[in-house]
Short mmCIF file of C-alpha atoms (C1' of nucleotides) in Angstrom, two decimals:
data_model
loop_
_atom_site.label_atom_id
_atom_site.label_comp_id
_atom_site.label_asym_id
_atom_site.label_seq_id
_atom_site.Cartn_x
_atom_site.Cartn_y
_atom_site.Cartn_z
CA MET A 1 -155.74 -23.04 -61.01
CA ALA A 2 -156.65 -19.58 -59.68
CA SER A 3 -158.87 -21.17 -57.06
CA ALA A 4 -158.71 -18.20 -54.72
CA SER A 5 -161.53 -15.70 -54.82
CA TYR A 6 -159.91 -12.35 -54.76
CA ARG A 7 -161.53 -10.16 -52.20
CA ARG A 8 -159.73 -7.08 -53.35
CA ARG A 9 -161.11 -6.02 -56.68
CA GLN A 10 -158.94 -2.95 -56.88
CA CYS A 11 -156.04 -3.22 -59.25
CA PHE A 12 -154.34 0.00 -58.33
CA ALA A 13 -153.13 -0.47 -54.82
CA GLY A 14 -150.01 -1.16 -52.82
CA PRO A 15 -146.58 -1.19 -54.38
CA LEU A 16 -148.12 -1.09 -57.82
CA LEU A 17 -148.77 2.61 -57.30
CA ALA A 18 -145.04 3.16 -57.06
CA GLU A 19 -144.61 2.37 -60.75
CA PRO A 20 -143.45 5.49 -62.57
CA GLU A 21 -146.60 5.64 -64.68
CA TRP A 22 -149.11 5.57 -61.84
CA ARG A 23 -147.08 7.65 -59.47
CA VAL A 24 -148.03 10.73 -61.44
CA LEU A 25 -151.73 10.17 -60.78
CA ASP A 26 -153.45 11.62 -57.74
CA ARG A 27 -155.87 9.96 -55.36
CA SER A 28 -159.05 10.78 -57.25
CA GLU A 29 -157.69 9.41 -60.48
CA ILE A 30 -156.57 6.22 -58.80
CA ASP A 31 -160.01 5.79 -57.28
CA TRP A 32 -161.59 6.43 -60.63
CA LEU A 33 -159.41 3.79 -62.24
CA ASN A 34 -160.12 1.29 -59.49
CA ALA A 35 -163.82 1.76 -60.06
CA ILE A 36 -163.57 1.21 -63.80
CA VAL A 37 -160.79 -1.27 -64.32
CA MET A 38 -161.69 -4.90 -64.69
CA CYS A 39 -159.41 -7.34 -62.99
CA ARG A 40 -159.38 -11.04 -63.65
CA ALA A 41 -157.38 -14.13 -62.85
CA TYR A 42 -155.39 -16.16 -65.36
CA ALA A 43 -153.93 -19.61 -64.99
CA PRO A 44 -150.55 -20.63 -66.40
CA GLY A 45 -150.78 -21.41 -70.08
CA GLN A 46 -153.61 -18.98 -70.75
CA CYS A 47 -153.03 -16.14 -73.13
CA ILE A 48 -153.98 -12.56 -72.40
CA PHE A 49 -153.67 -11.54 -76.03
CA HIS A 50 -152.34 -12.99 -79.24
CA GLU A 51 -149.95 -11.82 -81.91
CA GLY A 52 -151.98 -10.08 -84.58
CA ASP A 53 -154.91 -9.17 -82.34
CA ALA A 54 -156.11 -5.61 -82.40
CA CYS A 55 -155.11 -3.72 -79.28
CA GLN A 56 -158.01 -2.62 -77.10
CA GLY A 57 -156.12 -1.29 -74.14
CA LEU A 58 -153.50 -1.82 -71.53
CA TYR A 59 -152.98 -4.74 -69.17
CA ILE A 60 -151.57 -4.35 -65.72
CA ILE A 61 -150.14 -7.29 -63.85
CA CYS A 62 -151.42 -6.90 -60.31
CA GLU A 63 -149.72 -10.15 -59.49
CA GLY A 64 -148.06 -12.95 -61.39
CA LEU A 65 -145.71 -13.59 -64.26
CA VAL A 66 -146.31 -13.29 -67.98
CA ALA A 67 -144.15 -13.97 -71.03
CA LEU A 68 -144.32 -11.97 -74.24
CA ARG A 69 -143.46 -14.22 -77.15
CA LYS A 70 -143.13 -14.00 -80.88
CA HIS A 71 -143.84 -17.16 -82.83
CA ASP A 72 -142.86 -18.13 -86.30
CA GLY A 73 -144.87 -20.62 -88.27
CA ALA A 74 -142.36 -23.41 -87.86
CA GLY A 75 -142.98 -23.75 -84.14
CA ALA A 76 -139.91 -21.84 -83.08
CA SER A 77 -140.54 -18.87 -80.86
CA VAL A 78 -138.64 -16.16 -79.12
CA LEU A 79 -139.30 -14.75 -75.69
CA ILE A 80 -139.23 -11.00 -76.02
CA ARG A 81 -139.89 -9.96 -72.47
CA LEU A 82 -140.87 -11.17 -69.02
CA ALA A 83 -143.47 -9.14 -67.21
CA GLU A 84 -144.07 -9.50 -63.49
CA THR A 85 -146.08 -7.86 -60.76
CA GLY A 86 -146.46 -4.17 -61.45
CA ASP A 87 -145.48 -4.38 -65.11
CA ILE A 88 -147.62 -3.17 -67.95
CA LEU A 89 -148.47 -5.11 -71.09
CA GLY A 90 -149.57 -3.89 -74.45
CA TYR A 91 -148.41 -0.30 -74.23
CA ARG A 92 -146.28 -0.66 -77.32
CA SER A 93 -149.22 -1.68 -79.48
CA LEU A 94 -151.54 0.82 -77.90
CA LEU A 95 -149.26 3.80 -78.37
CA ALA A 96 -147.95 2.74 -81.77
CA GLU A 97 -151.56 2.13 -82.79
CA GLU A 98 -150.60 -1.23 -84.22
CA PRO A 99 -151.81 -4.78 -83.63
CA TYR A 100 -150.03 -6.86 -81.03
CA GLN A 101 -146.73 -8.21 -82.27
CA THR A 102 -146.38 -10.64 -79.42
CA THR A 103 -148.48 -13.18 -77.58
CA ALA A 104 -148.83 -12.70 -73.84
CA GLU A 105 -148.74 -16.10 -72.18
CA VAL A 106 -149.27 -16.46 -68.46
CA LEU A 107 -146.47 -18.39 -66.75
CA LYS A 108 -147.60 -18.24 -63.14
CA PRO A 109 -151.09 -17.73 -61.73
CA SER A 110 -151.78 -14.06 -62.27
CA ARG A 111 -154.26 -11.31 -61.64
CA VAL A 112 -154.37 -8.86 -64.50
CA GLY A 113 -156.24 -5.58 -64.86
CA PHE A 114 -157.44 -4.12 -68.12
CA VAL A 115 -157.55 -0.42 -68.98
CA ALA A 116 -159.33 0.45 -72.20
CA THR A 117 -157.60 2.59 -74.80
CA THR A 118 -159.96 5.51 -74.36
CA ILE A 119 -159.24 5.64 -70.65
CA VAL A 120 -155.53 5.67 -71.27
CA HIS A 121 -155.83 8.50 -73.75
CA GLU A 122 -158.01 10.44 -71.40
CA LEU A 123 -155.50 10.00 -68.59
CA ILE A 124 -152.58 11.06 -70.74
CA ALA A 125 -154.46 14.12 -71.93
CA ARG A 126 -155.19 15.05 -68.34
CA LYS A 127 -151.71 14.29 -67.03
CA PRO A 128 -148.91 15.24 -69.40
CA ASP A 129 -146.46 13.64 -66.97
CA LEU A 130 -148.00 10.31 -67.81
CA ALA A 131 -146.91 10.74 -71.40
CA PHE A 132 -143.40 11.46 -70.19
CA ALA A 133 -143.43 8.39 -68.01
CA PHE A 134 -144.43 6.23 -70.94
CA LEU A 135 -141.93 7.93 -73.20
CA ARG A 136 -139.14 7.23 -70.79
CA ARG A 137 -140.17 3.61 -70.44
CA VAL A 138 -140.54 2.94 -74.14
CA CYS A 139 -137.28 4.69 -74.98
CA HIS A 140 -135.53 2.65 -72.36
CA ASP A 141 -137.05 -0.53 -73.76
CA LEU A 142 -135.92 0.47 -77.22
CA GLY A 143 -132.41 0.86 -75.95
CA GLU A 144 -132.54 -2.59 -74.43
CA ALA A 145 -133.88 -4.10 -77.62
CA GLN A 146 -131.04 -2.56 -79.62
CA GLU A 147 -128.52 -3.72 -77.09
CA ARG A 148 -129.96 -7.20 -77.30
CA PHE A 149 -129.67 -7.24 -81.06
CA HIS A 150 -126.11 -6.06 -80.88
CA LEU A 151 -125.28 -8.68 -78.32
CA THR A 152 -126.93 -11.49 -80.22
CA VAL A 153 -125.08 -10.64 -83.39
CA THR A 154 -121.63 -10.01 -81.97
CA GLN A 155 -121.29 -12.19 -78.90
CA SER A 156 -120.91 -15.92 -78.43
CA LEU A 157 -123.60 -17.98 -76.81
CA ARG A 158 -121.53 -18.26 -73.69
CA ALA A 159 -121.17 -14.51 -73.38
CA ARG A 160 -124.90 -14.12 -73.88
CA VAL A 161 -125.64 -16.57 -71.11
CA ALA A 162 -123.40 -14.57 -68.82
CA TYR A 163 -125.14 -11.38 -69.82
CA PHE A 164 -128.54 -12.93 -69.33
CA LEU A 165 -127.67 -14.03 -65.81
CA LEU A 166 -126.43 -10.57 -64.95
CA LEU A 167 -129.76 -9.22 -66.16
CA MET A 168 -131.73 -11.69 -64.10
CA LYS A 169 -129.62 -10.87 -61.09
CA GLU A 170 -131.25 -7.44 -61.00
CA ASP A 171 -134.70 -8.85 -60.43
CA TYR A 172 -134.18 -12.30 -59.02
CA GLY A 173 -130.74 -12.30 -57.44
CA THR A 174 -129.98 -12.44 -53.74
CA GLU A 175 -126.80 -12.52 -51.73
CA THR A 176 -126.30 -15.78 -49.84
CA PRO A 177 -124.73 -15.93 -46.35
CA ASP A 178 -121.47 -17.26 -47.77
CA GLY A 179 -121.15 -14.26 -50.03
CA SER A 180 -122.04 -15.90 -53.32
CA LEU A 181 -124.91 -14.89 -55.54
CA LEU A 182 -128.13 -16.88 -55.82
CA ILE A 183 -130.50 -16.32 -58.70
CA GLU A 184 -133.94 -17.87 -58.52
CA LEU A 185 -134.94 -17.97 -62.15
CA PRO A 186 -138.70 -17.81 -62.55
CA ILE A 187 -138.69 -19.58 -65.90
CA SER A 188 -137.96 -22.93 -67.46
CA ARG A 189 -134.77 -23.78 -69.25
CA ARG A 190 -136.61 -23.67 -72.55
CA ASP A 191 -137.89 -20.15 -71.90
CA MET A 192 -134.44 -19.08 -70.87
CA ALA A 193 -133.14 -20.40 -74.17
CA GLU A 194 -135.84 -18.48 -76.01
CA MET A 195 -134.81 -15.26 -74.29
CA ILE A 196 -131.20 -15.75 -75.27
CA GLY A 197 -132.23 -16.71 -78.76
CA VAL A 198 -130.79 -20.19 -78.81
CA ARG A 199 -131.89 -23.84 -78.79
CA SER A 200 -132.37 -25.33 -75.37
CA GLU A 201 -129.91 -28.13 -76.13
CA SER A 202 -127.21 -25.59 -76.79
CA LEU A 203 -128.07 -23.76 -73.62
CA SER A 204 -127.77 -26.98 -71.62
CA ARG A 205 -124.36 -27.63 -73.06
CA THR A 206 -123.17 -24.11 -72.40
CA ILE A 207 -124.35 -24.21 -68.81
CA ARG A 208 -122.54 -27.51 -68.37
CA GLN A 209 -119.32 -26.03 -69.72
CA MET A 210 -119.57 -23.03 -67.45
CA THR A 211 -120.30 -25.33 -64.55
CA ASP A 212 -117.22 -27.41 -65.38
CA ASP A 213 -115.22 -24.21 -65.48
CA GLY A 214 -116.41 -23.43 -61.98
CA ILE A 215 -118.14 -20.21 -62.94
CA LEU A 216 -121.57 -21.23 -61.73
CA ALA A 217 -123.70 -24.02 -60.39
CA PHE A 218 -127.22 -24.87 -61.40
CA SER A 219 -129.92 -26.84 -59.68
CA GLY A 220 -133.32 -26.67 -61.25
CA HIS A 221 -134.28 -23.05 -61.49
CA ARG A 222 -131.63 -22.00 -59.01
CA ALA A 223 -128.28 -20.66 -60.12
CA TRP A 224 -125.33 -19.94 -57.86
CA ILE A 225 -122.57 -17.67 -58.95
CA GLY A 226 -119.50 -17.83 -56.79
CA ASN A 227 -117.71 -14.89 -58.32
CA THR A 228 -119.54 -12.29 -60.35
CA ASP A 229 -116.29 -11.02 -61.82
CA ARG A 230 -115.74 -14.31 -63.59
CA LEU A 231 -119.13 -13.88 -65.22
CA LEU A 232 -118.19 -10.39 -66.30
CA ASP A 233 -115.01 -11.78 -67.82
CA GLU A 234 -117.16 -13.86 -70.14
CA LEU A 235 -118.55 -10.76 -71.75
CA GLY A 236 -116.73 -9.68 -74.83
CA PRO A 237 -114.44 -6.67 -74.78
CA HIS A 238 -116.10 -3.33 -74.21
CA VAL A 239 -119.55 -4.73 -73.80
CA GLU A 240 -121.52 -2.56 -71.42
CA ARG A 241 -120.75 -3.96 -68.01
CA HIS A 242 -123.84 -2.59 -66.40
CA PRO A 243 -126.87 -3.69 -68.34
CA MET A 244 -130.19 -2.19 -67.29
CA THR A 245 -128.71 1.02 -66.07
CA MET B 1 -116.64 18.16 -98.60
CA ALA B 2 -119.60 20.42 -97.79
CA SER B 3 -118.10 23.16 -99.90
CA ALA B 4 -121.45 24.83 -100.51
CA SER B 5 -122.40 27.75 -98.33
CA TYR B 6 -125.94 27.18 -97.31
CA ARG B 7 -127.96 30.28 -97.88
CA ARG B 8 -130.98 28.93 -96.08
CA ARG B 9 -130.20 28.77 -92.40
CA GLN B 10 -133.66 27.59 -91.45
CA CYS B 11 -133.87 23.94 -90.56
CA PHE B 12 -137.60 23.67 -90.36
CA ALA B 13 -138.83 24.20 -93.86
CA GLY B 14 -140.21 22.34 -96.82
CA PRO B 15 -141.09 18.67 -96.68
CA LEU B 16 -139.43 18.38 -93.31
CA LEU B 17 -142.45 20.06 -91.78
CA ALA B 18 -144.57 17.13 -92.93
CA GLU B 19 -142.88 14.85 -90.41
CA PRO B 20 -145.41 13.75 -87.80
CA GLU B 21 -143.55 15.46 -85.00
CA TRP B 22 -143.37 18.91 -86.55
CA ARG B 23 -146.75 18.79 -88.17
CA VAL B 24 -148.33 19.40 -84.79
CA LEU B 25 -146.54 22.73 -84.42
CA ASP B 26 -148.04 25.95 -85.69
CA ARG B 27 -146.39 28.73 -87.65
CA SER B 28 -145.16 30.75 -84.69
CA GLU B 29 -143.51 27.76 -83.10
CA ILE B 30 -141.80 26.84 -86.34
CA ASP B 31 -140.50 30.39 -86.68
CA TRP B 32 -139.31 30.31 -83.11
CA LEU B 33 -137.44 27.07 -83.74
CA ASN B 34 -135.91 28.37 -86.94
CA ALA B 35 -134.61 31.37 -85.06
CA ILE B 36 -133.02 29.29 -82.32
CA VAL B 37 -131.90 26.08 -83.94
CA MET B 38 -128.31 25.81 -85.07
CA CYS B 39 -127.75 24.07 -88.35
CA ARG B 40 -124.40 22.87 -89.55
CA ALA B 41 -122.86 20.82 -92.31
CA TYR B 42 -121.15 17.47 -91.82
CA ALA B 43 -118.94 15.58 -94.21
CA PRO B 44 -119.02 11.80 -94.62
CA GLY B 45 -117.08 10.10 -91.89
CA GLN B 46 -117.75 12.78 -89.31
CA CYS B 47 -119.65 11.84 -86.18
CA ILE B 48 -122.54 13.82 -84.81
CA PHE B 49 -122.35 12.10 -81.46
CA HIS B 50 -120.64 9.11 -79.93
CA GLU B 51 -121.77 6.12 -77.95
CA GLY B 52 -121.53 7.00 -74.28
CA ASP B 53 -121.82 10.75 -74.75
CA ALA B 54 -124.34 12.59 -72.64
CA CYS B 55 -127.36 13.65 -74.65
CA GLN B 56 -127.80 17.40 -74.98
CA GLY B 57 -130.67 17.49 -77.41
CA LEU B 58 -132.14 16.36 -80.65
CA TYR B 59 -130.62 16.33 -84.13
CA ILE B 60 -132.66 16.84 -87.25
CA ILE B 61 -131.36 15.81 -90.62
CA CYS B 62 -132.30 18.66 -92.93
CA GLU B 63 -130.51 16.81 -95.67
CA GLY B 64 -128.20 13.85 -95.94
CA LEU B 65 -127.71 10.35 -94.65
CA VAL B 66 -126.52 9.19 -91.25
CA ALA B 67 -125.86 5.76 -89.77
CA LEU B 68 -126.45 4.87 -86.14
CA ARG B 69 -123.96 2.24 -85.09
CA LYS B 70 -123.06 0.28 -82.02
CA HIS B 71 -119.45 -0.79 -81.68
CA ASP B 72 -117.90 -3.46 -79.58
CA GLY B 73 -114.32 -3.23 -78.48
CA ALA B 74 -113.12 -5.84 -80.95
CA GLY B 75 -113.77 -3.64 -83.96
CA ALA B 76 -117.00 -5.33 -84.92
CA SER B 77 -120.00 -3.08 -85.16
CA VAL B 78 -123.66 -3.23 -85.95
CA LEU B 79 -125.69 -0.74 -87.87
CA ILE B 80 -128.81 -0.06 -85.86
CA ARG B 81 -130.57 2.40 -88.09
CA LEU B 82 -130.24 4.57 -91.16
CA ALA B 83 -131.49 8.13 -90.87
CA GLU B 84 -132.12 10.29 -93.90
CA THR B 85 -133.55 13.68 -94.72
CA GLY B 86 -136.33 14.53 -92.30
CA ASP B 87 -135.36 11.95 -89.72
CA ILE B 88 -134.59 12.71 -86.14
CA LEU B 89 -131.57 11.51 -84.19
CA GLY B 90 -131.08 11.16 -80.50
CA TYR B 91 -134.68 11.12 -79.36
CA ARG B 92 -134.25 7.78 -77.69
CA SER B 93 -131.47 9.01 -75.43
CA LEU B 94 -133.15 12.33 -74.81
CA LEU B 95 -136.48 10.85 -73.76
CA ALA B 96 -135.04 7.90 -71.88
CA GLU B 97 -132.69 10.35 -70.17
CA GLU B 98 -129.76 8.08 -70.87
CA PRO B 99 -126.43 8.55 -72.63
CA TYR B 100 -126.24 7.76 -76.32
CA GLN B 101 -126.06 4.05 -77.00
CA THR B 102 -125.04 4.52 -80.59
CA THR B 103 -122.61 6.56 -82.61
CA ALA B 104 -124.09 8.73 -85.36
CA GLU B 105 -121.76 8.63 -88.33
CA VAL B 106 -122.44 10.74 -91.39
CA LEU B 107 -122.51 8.69 -94.60
CA LYS B 108 -123.34 11.39 -97.13
CA PRO B 109 -122.76 15.15 -96.92
CA SER B 110 -125.44 16.35 -94.55
CA ARG B 111 -126.96 19.40 -92.97
CA VAL B 112 -128.07 18.74 -89.44
CA GLY B 113 -129.96 20.94 -87.02
CA PHE B 114 -129.67 20.75 -83.25
CA VAL B 115 -132.49 21.34 -80.76
CA ALA B 116 -131.45 21.53 -77.13
CA THR B 117 -133.15 19.36 -74.55
CA THR B 118 -134.80 22.27 -72.78
CA ILE B 119 -136.38 23.42 -76.03
CA VAL B 120 -137.76 19.97 -76.68
CA HIS B 121 -139.23 19.74 -73.22
CA GLU B 122 -140.74 23.17 -73.54
CA LEU B 123 -142.31 22.24 -76.85
CA ILE B 124 -143.73 19.00 -75.54
CA ALA B 125 -145.17 20.76 -72.52
CA ARG B 126 -146.81 23.28 -74.80
CA LYS B 127 -148.02 20.75 -77.36
CA PRO B 128 -149.23 17.48 -75.87
CA ASP B 129 -149.68 16.17 -79.39
CA LEU B 130 -145.94 16.29 -79.77
CA ALA B 131 -145.60 13.78 -76.98
CA PHE B 132 -148.06 11.53 -78.77
CA ALA B 133 -146.14 11.85 -82.00
CA PHE B 134 -142.94 10.81 -80.27
CA LEU B 135 -144.69 8.02 -78.43
CA ARG B 136 -146.02 6.60 -81.65
CA ARG B 137 -142.63 6.79 -83.30
CA VAL B 138 -140.72 5.22 -80.45
CA CYS B 139 -143.28 2.47 -80.01
CA HIS B 140 -143.12 1.71 -83.68
CA ASP B 141 -139.33 1.60 -83.52
CA LEU B 142 -139.53 -0.74 -80.57
CA GLY B 143 -141.74 -3.05 -82.58
CA GLU B 144 -139.24 -3.04 -85.40
CA ALA B 145 -136.37 -3.76 -83.07
CA GLN B 146 -138.21 -6.73 -81.61
CA GLU B 147 -139.08 -7.99 -85.05
CA ARG B 148 -135.47 -7.67 -86.05
CA PHE B 149 -134.33 -9.68 -83.06
CA HIS B 150 -136.87 -12.36 -83.81
CA LEU B 151 -135.79 -12.50 -87.42
CA THR B 152 -132.11 -12.62 -86.63
CA VAL B 153 -132.58 -15.47 -84.23
CA THR B 154 -134.98 -17.61 -86.21
CA GLN B 155 -134.26 -16.99 -89.88
CA SER B 156 -131.38 -17.97 -92.12
CA LEU B 157 -129.03 -15.40 -93.54
CA ARG B 158 -130.67 -15.77 -96.91
CA ALA B 159 -134.12 -15.04 -95.53
CA ARG B 160 -132.75 -12.02 -93.73
CA VAL B 161 -131.24 -10.65 -96.91
CA ALA B 162 -134.62 -11.03 -98.60
CA TYR B 163 -136.30 -9.27 -95.70
CA PHE B 164 -133.76 -6.50 -95.73
CA LEU B 165 -134.30 -5.85 -99.43
CA LEU B 166 -138.04 -5.70 -98.90
CA LEU B 167 -137.43 -3.13 -96.18
CA MET B 168 -135.19 -1.06 -98.41
CA LYS B 169 -137.72 -1.24 -101.18
CA GLU B 170 -140.01 0.99 -99.12
CA ASP B 171 -137.58 3.88 -99.13
CA TYR B 172 -135.30 3.29 -102.08
CA GLY B 173 -137.22 1.09 -104.49
CA THR B 174 -138.62 2.14 -107.85
CA GLU B 175 -140.51 0.35 -110.57
CA THR B 176 -138.55 0.06 -113.81
CA PRO B 177 -140.18 0.32 -117.25
CA ASP B 178 -139.94 -3.43 -117.77
CA GLY B 179 -141.92 -4.06 -114.60
CA SER B 180 -139.08 -5.23 -112.37
CA LEU B 181 -138.03 -3.59 -109.17
CA LEU B 182 -134.94 -1.45 -108.84
CA ILE B 183 -133.50 -0.65 -105.42
CA GLU B 184 -130.83 2.02 -105.20
CA LEU B 185 -129.15 1.15 -101.93
CA PRO B 186 -127.62 4.20 -100.32
CA ILE B 187 -125.04 2.22 -98.39
CA SER B 188 -121.98 0.08 -98.88
CA ARG B 189 -121.99 -3.68 -98.85
CA ARG B 190 -120.26 -3.63 -95.51
CA ASP B 191 -122.94 -1.42 -93.97
CA MET B 192 -125.60 -3.62 -95.45
CA ALA B 193 -123.94 -6.59 -93.77
CA GLU B 194 -123.88 -4.70 -90.48
CA MET B 195 -127.58 -4.03 -90.73
CA ILE B 196 -128.33 -7.68 -91.33
CA GLY B 197 -125.95 -8.67 -88.58
CA VAL B 198 -123.56 -10.73 -90.63
CA ARG B 199 -120.02 -10.62 -92.02
CA SER B 200 -119.66 -8.95 -95.38
CA GLU B 201 -118.04 -12.05 -96.86
CA SER B 202 -121.09 -14.08 -96.00
CA LEU B 203 -123.33 -11.42 -97.47
CA SER B 204 -121.35 -11.49 -100.71
CA ARG B 205 -121.74 -15.23 -100.95
CA THR B 206 -125.44 -15.11 -100.22
CA ILE B 207 -126.02 -12.44 -102.82
CA ARG B 208 -124.10 -14.53 -105.31
CA GLN B 209 -126.24 -17.59 -104.56
CA MET B 210 -129.42 -15.61 -104.94
CA THR B 211 -128.11 -14.16 -108.17
CA ASP B 212 -127.33 -17.64 -109.46
CA ASP B 213 -130.83 -18.67 -108.52
CA GLY B 214 -132.14 -15.83 -110.65
CA ILE B 215 -133.87 -14.07 -107.78
CA LEU B 216 -132.00 -10.81 -108.14
CA ALA B 217 -129.18 -9.02 -109.86
CA PHE B 218 -126.68 -6.68 -108.29
CA SER B 219 -124.46 -4.03 -109.74
CA GLY B 220 -122.68 -1.83 -107.27
CA HIS B 221 -125.31 -0.30 -105.05
CA ARG B 222 -128.09 -1.14 -107.47
CA ALA B 223 -130.26 -4.20 -107.01
CA TRP B 224 -132.82 -5.50 -109.49
CA ILE B 225 -135.51 -7.84 -108.41
CA GLY B 226 -137.34 -9.48 -111.26
CA ASN B 227 -140.07 -11.04 -109.21
CA THR B 228 -140.89 -9.82 -105.73
CA ASP B 229 -142.82 -12.99 -104.97
CA ARG B 230 -139.68 -15.06 -105.23
CA LEU B 231 -138.11 -12.82 -102.59
CA LEU B 232 -141.14 -13.32 -100.38
CA ASP B 233 -140.74 -17.07 -100.80
CA GLU B 234 -137.35 -16.80 -99.19
CA LEU B 235 -138.90 -15.63 -95.96
CA GLY B 236 -139.58 -18.37 -93.47
CA PRO B 237 -143.11 -19.58 -92.86
CA HIS B 238 -145.46 -17.09 -91.25
CA VAL B 239 -142.98 -14.30 -91.13
CA GLU B 240 -144.78 -11.00 -91.40
CA ARG B 241 -145.02 -10.37 -95.12
CA HIS B 242 -145.40 -6.65 -94.80
CA PRO B 243 -142.59 -5.28 -92.73
CA MET B 244 -142.71 -1.61 -91.87
CA THR B 245 -146.47 -1.39 -91.89
"C1'" DG C 1 -103.39 8.60 -115.49
"C1'" DA C 2 -100.48 6.19 -112.33
"C1'" DA C 3 -100.46 5.39 -107.34
"C1'" DT C 4 -102.90 3.98 -103.52
"C1'" DA C 5 -106.30 3.10 -100.34
"C1'" DT C 6 -110.82 1.07 -99.77
"C1'" DC C 7 -114.27 -1.89 -100.86
"C1'" DC C 8 -115.91 -6.15 -102.67
"C1'" DT C 9 -115.58 -10.97 -104.04
"C1'" DT C 10 -113.89 -15.56 -103.89
"C1'" DG C 11 -111.56 -19.60 -101.94
"C1'" DA C 12 -110.25 -22.89 -98.30
"C1'" DC C 13 -110.94 -24.14 -93.84
"C1'" DC C 14 -112.92 -24.36 -89.35
"C1'" DG C 15 -115.90 -24.28 -85.50
"C1'" DA C 16 -120.07 -22.83 -82.90
"C1'" DG C 17 -124.38 -23.98 -82.64
"C1'" DA C 18 -128.45 -26.46 -84.89
"C1'" DT C 19 -130.55 -30.77 -85.58
"C1'" DC C 20 -131.86 -35.43 -84.78
"C1'" DA C 21 -132.28 -39.00 -81.60
"C1'" DA C 22 -131.97 -41.25 -77.28
"C1'" DG C 23 -131.92 -41.49 -72.46
"C1'" DG C 24 -132.48 -39.19 -67.66
"C1'" DT C 25 -134.94 -36.95 -64.07
"C1'" DG C 26 -138.49 -35.04 -61.54
"C1'" DC C 27 -143.49 -34.55 -60.94
"C1'" DC C 28 -148.24 -35.66 -60.68
"C1'" DG C 29 -152.24 -38.68 -60.51
"C1'" DG C 30 -153.65 -43.21 -60.06
"C1'" DC D 1 -145.51 -47.69 -55.97
"C1'" DC D 2 -145.94 -47.30 -60.61
"C1'" DG D 3 -146.94 -45.33 -65.10
"C1'" DG D 4 -147.14 -41.30 -67.84
"C1'" DC D 5 -145.57 -36.99 -69.10
"C1'" DA D 6 -143.04 -32.80 -69.48
"C1'" DC D 7 -138.72 -31.06 -69.02
"C1'" DC D 8 -133.90 -31.41 -69.20
"C1'" DT D 9 -129.42 -33.39 -70.54
"C1'" DT D 10 -126.27 -35.81 -73.42
"C1'" DG D 11 -124.45 -37.78 -77.68
"C1'" DA D 12 -123.47 -37.92 -82.72
"C1'" DT D 13 -123.55 -35.54 -86.75
"C1'" DC D 14 -124.12 -31.83 -89.96
"C1'" DT D 15 -124.23 -27.30 -91.75
"C1'" DC D 16 -124.27 -22.51 -91.88
"C1'" DG D 17 -121.77 -18.78 -91.31
"C1'" DG D 18 -117.29 -17.04 -89.37
"C1'" DT D 19 -112.33 -16.53 -90.12
"C1'" DC D 20 -108.17 -16.01 -92.59
"C1'" DA D 21 -106.00 -14.99 -96.79
"C1'" DA D 22 -105.57 -13.60 -101.50
"C1'" DG D 23 -107.04 -11.33 -105.48
"C1'" DG D 24 -110.04 -8.00 -108.17
"C1'" DA D 25 -112.71 -3.95 -108.70
"C1'" DT D 26 -113.58 0.90 -107.73
"C1'" DA D 27 -112.68 5.29 -105.85
"C1'" DT D 28 -109.71 8.94 -104.59
"C1'" DT D 29 -105.51 11.65 -104.71
"C1'" DC D 30 -101.81 13.83 -106.63
#
DNA sequence: GAATATCCTTGACCGAGATCAAGGTGCCGG
DNA sequence: CCGGCACCTTGATCTCGGTCAAGGATATTC
């Protein structure tokens, strides 16, 4: 429950500075940000912001894991994006000058910094490269969102599971000694279903089928994939084989 | 078949200058662009660029209608976006520095201008406001794409048709003398189905049902909606009632 | 204006995935 | 060790939308 007292109050430090957005800043600007930016701890289940809220600034995940969800009134929701250490939240709303369209729910104990809108604008005005960095990121995200729509509409659930695992491989996959692939999923089965856009019961069934077919093995949040090619075969014809270029 | 010879060779003129991106430019920059930018005519069916192509610059629709599609190998495709007079094509790829993810297919005879990547970068460097204009646009688009995903996953076909018509109302809707709403859809039934992410047969059936229920009337590309509230009722609970803010 | 291709609608059928309902299974606090 | 709880899996059933196939309607061409 975020029991630790964080000695380091500086958000902008360590590997976080390697993020494309902050890399364009120089030392003095980093120091300035560290002096201004508030950083606080969140426990799992807490929300950083809610769908419909007015956007006041940017959030930076110094450490942790956060889910961006969209809810509909009937209780169903969809997981739009996972954000982990180093990721930024709220830039879409800030730069579109619109209210939040998603709710940011903390999944693992997190430290999150807040940068007010005015600061962001000031930084961008001072560093044109920052605008480019954001542009590149948002455009890339847009491409992913379109790809996701395409996939959801044209591909079977099974193909989408395969695709999802290949995506997660990028961030959470490791090679095991015996040459197979291990993916340590950071999320529950339900959240996984929400990312794929499917009911969790259906996801369970699909995973079982794929297990029976010897394509993968699951244990809790751990997935083993013996042969990546067999996963790729699940994708429909001519679907981009290298998601997340 | 684009038989007309276009006397005006200048792309950047008239209402097109009111677009948020070009509004930030001053007279000399507009003149400069008009001197450089190539403008050519396309006939329906022609493609401006193809999925997978490297991006060389930006396209501006001086006049016409263009569809951005994603294809999968099996012949199925999805219509990602409609672009009409004044709209810009290819900015996602250009700014993300990625190949095109969609194919731009001309639907109605169009005149389209081309601005090379280097020119765009030069302009942005000169006018930081241009970067902001693009940022706002892309972020807004991203929001729409996420909303669309959410909708597709959680709502029934019928609700999605209702939502689609409310979207189209913004651009193509007019009030008729008798107080009902007339929407002149610029696209075929098939394209409409591709935008909603559904087979055209299913769309036909859904339209028929809604017609039988007295919610709307269709004739060719013309849709009448007697009572907008009844369309809104079709949307699931708590779905954003004002799409395209 | 007949020929022809394309688009749209309708019908019959089917199947993937949703829904409803009931167990498992693991986890935490007592 | 046991009870409670959240998460996951499985089963049975249903239904929405996809698929296949056949007609109509509408353009387009000659």
